[in-house]
């Protein structure tokens, strides 16, 4: 039986799938109410997301498949996982009015992340980002989770709302690490 060996062009996708895997684990840890572990998985997703791009550039490989896989992985790891983590760990335990507002803002965060990724794929600009990258927004929310016993709930609510708006803004953000 002959199998297809891993080719050089597939290597960045391995890091992208690791990003998705850690995003999936973050969601599982939220279900298990292990919020610090969930936040740590999102931080590991950030690391994998930065490596997939670096590896792709280093190997001079890119593909439409890799680009789409990266966006789908980023939506889970930096849009859905941080929104659900923040909602469940911080906003759900609050009074009903905060919970319902928080649910709306958490959904908005994930939806704006999806719009931001779709716009990024369409624009194909290589010198800067239009809007705050979802990786930054999701990573920031995950890092805030490490301070959840020190910060008031409204910091998380406002941060999610501001970051959601910044993701879909037209602000030009410099690309680092190129």
XYZ file of C-alpha atoms in Angstrom:
178
model
C 0.000 0.000 0.000
C 1.478 3.316 -1.086
C 0.714 6.408 0.924
C 1.260 10.034 0.138
C 4.216 11.363 2.092
C 3.972 14.745 3.722
C 5.186 17.278 1.211
C 6.874 20.561 2.039
C 3.742 22.456 1.028
C 1.726 20.634 3.727
C 3.974 21.583 6.652
C 2.389 25.015 7.346
C -1.040 23.341 7.404
C 0.139 21.093 10.231
C 0.694 24.222 12.349
C -2.678 25.581 11.216
C -4.382 22.365 12.298
C -2.553 22.577 15.647
C -4.033 26.082 15.993
C -7.504 24.623 15.361
C -6.853 21.722 17.727
C -5.916 24.078 20.570
C -9.005 26.198 19.814
C -11.124 23.048 20.035
C -9.468 22.128 23.347
C -10.199 25.641 24.631
C -13.892 25.040 23.989
C -13.743 21.677 25.756
C -12.041 23.275 28.779
C -14.767 25.948 28.883
C -17.372 23.174 29.021
C -15.364 21.606 31.859
C -15.191 25.029 33.604
C -11.392 24.986 33.429
C -11.129 28.604 32.349
C -7.402 29.087 32.894
C -6.670 25.998 30.794
C -9.033 27.271 28.109
C -7.210 30.602 28.031
C -3.869 28.783 27.841
C -5.113 26.790 24.827
C -6.010 30.036 23.060
C -2.522 31.384 23.794
C -1.063 28.174 22.306
C -3.272 28.758 19.255
C -1.681 32.205 18.897
C 1.734 30.556 18.880
C 0.690 28.001 16.248
C -0.902 30.731 14.122
C 2.308 32.746 14.125
C 4.342 29.657 13.249
C 2.208 28.585 10.281
C 2.852 31.902 8.560
C 6.545 31.936 9.392
C 6.990 28.364 8.161
C 5.056 29.081 4.951
C 7.234 32.123 4.218
C 10.429 30.254 5.106
C 9.525 27.344 2.815
C 8.115 29.710 0.148
C 4.851 27.800 0.027
C 1.341 29.131 0.088
C -1.952 27.984 -1.301
C -5.588 28.969 -1.407
C -6.292 25.836 0.634
C -3.845 26.945 3.347
C -5.333 30.444 3.401
C -8.880 29.147 3.823
C -7.865 26.547 6.419
C -6.071 29.283 8.358
C -9.167 31.503 8.374
C -11.447 28.698 9.519
C -9.008 27.770 12.277
C -8.649 31.406 13.336
C -12.422 31.834 13.567
C -12.669 28.930 16.001
C -9.543 29.739 18.038
C -9.727 33.545 18.155
C -13.391 34.316 17.502
C -15.626 31.592 18.920
C -13.422 30.214 21.736
C -12.580 33.581 23.392
C -16.190 34.775 23.057
C -17.591 31.647 24.709
C -14.836 31.609 27.334
C -15.476 35.239 28.288
C -19.223 34.763 28.313
C -19.146 31.594 30.410
C -16.388 32.542 32.868
C -17.152 36.224 33.375
C -20.551 37.288 32.085
C -22.810 34.292 32.709
C -22.439 34.496 36.517
C -23.591 38.156 36.484
C -27.184 39.403 36.884
C -29.578 38.625 34.026
C -29.282 42.006 32.304
C -25.459 41.669 32.145
C -25.749 38.060 31.008
C -28.031 38.963 28.087
C -25.997 41.992 27.045
C -22.862 39.855 27.392
C -24.353 37.145 25.202
C -25.060 39.704 22.491
C -21.566 41.192 22.688
C -19.933 37.746 22.724
C -21.894 36.856 19.572
C -20.940 40.201 18.026
C -17.262 39.493 18.776
C -17.391 36.142 16.944
C -19.407 37.576 14.043
C -17.080 40.551 13.604
C -14.171 38.121 13.651
C -15.760 36.175 10.788
C -16.345 39.365 8.785
C -12.781 40.498 9.451
C -11.354 37.191 8.192
C -13.524 37.212 5.058
C -12.476 40.791 4.292
C -8.822 39.910 4.870
C -9.043 37.058 2.354
C -10.734 39.278 -0.218
C -8.416 42.278 0.077
C -5.182 40.274 -0.116
C -3.084 43.243 1.083
C 0.455 42.225 1.998
C 1.852 45.389 3.607
C -0.702 46.041 6.374
C -3.908 44.735 7.962
C -7.247 46.497 7.613
C -8.753 46.332 11.085
C -7.282 44.686 14.150
C -6.340 41.055 13.405
C -8.585 38.439 15.000
C -5.498 36.729 16.431
C -4.727 39.840 18.468
C -8.343 40.299 19.578
C -8.801 36.676 20.657
C -5.358 36.479 22.225
C -6.007 39.671 24.187
C -9.276 38.314 25.550
C -7.513 35.074 26.524
C -4.763 36.989 28.329
C -7.370 39.009 30.231
C -8.737 35.706 31.511
C -5.568 35.191 33.562
C -6.620 38.283 35.566
C -10.275 37.373 35.996
C -10.042 37.416 39.793
C -8.591 40.927 39.750
C -10.602 42.751 37.085
C -14.281 43.726 37.210
C -16.678 42.075 34.751
C -17.327 45.260 32.783
C -13.682 45.388 31.622
C -14.327 42.149 29.707
C -17.608 43.392 28.274
C -16.111 46.679 27.081
C -12.952 44.976 25.785
C -14.971 42.524 23.689
C -17.136 45.311 22.283
C -14.184 47.573 21.446
C -12.196 44.725 19.884
C -15.214 43.599 17.836
C -15.523 47.110 16.423
C -11.782 47.385 15.804
C -11.716 44.083 13.905
C -14.184 45.419 11.329
C -12.829 48.972 11.334
C -10.828 50.431 8.461
C -7.848 51.168 10.712
C -4.560 50.242 9.049
C -2.463 48.038 11.322
C 1.194 47.396 10.487
C 2.170 43.801 9.785
C 4.963 42.703 12.106
C 7.464 39.936 11.536
C 7.724 40.138 7.755
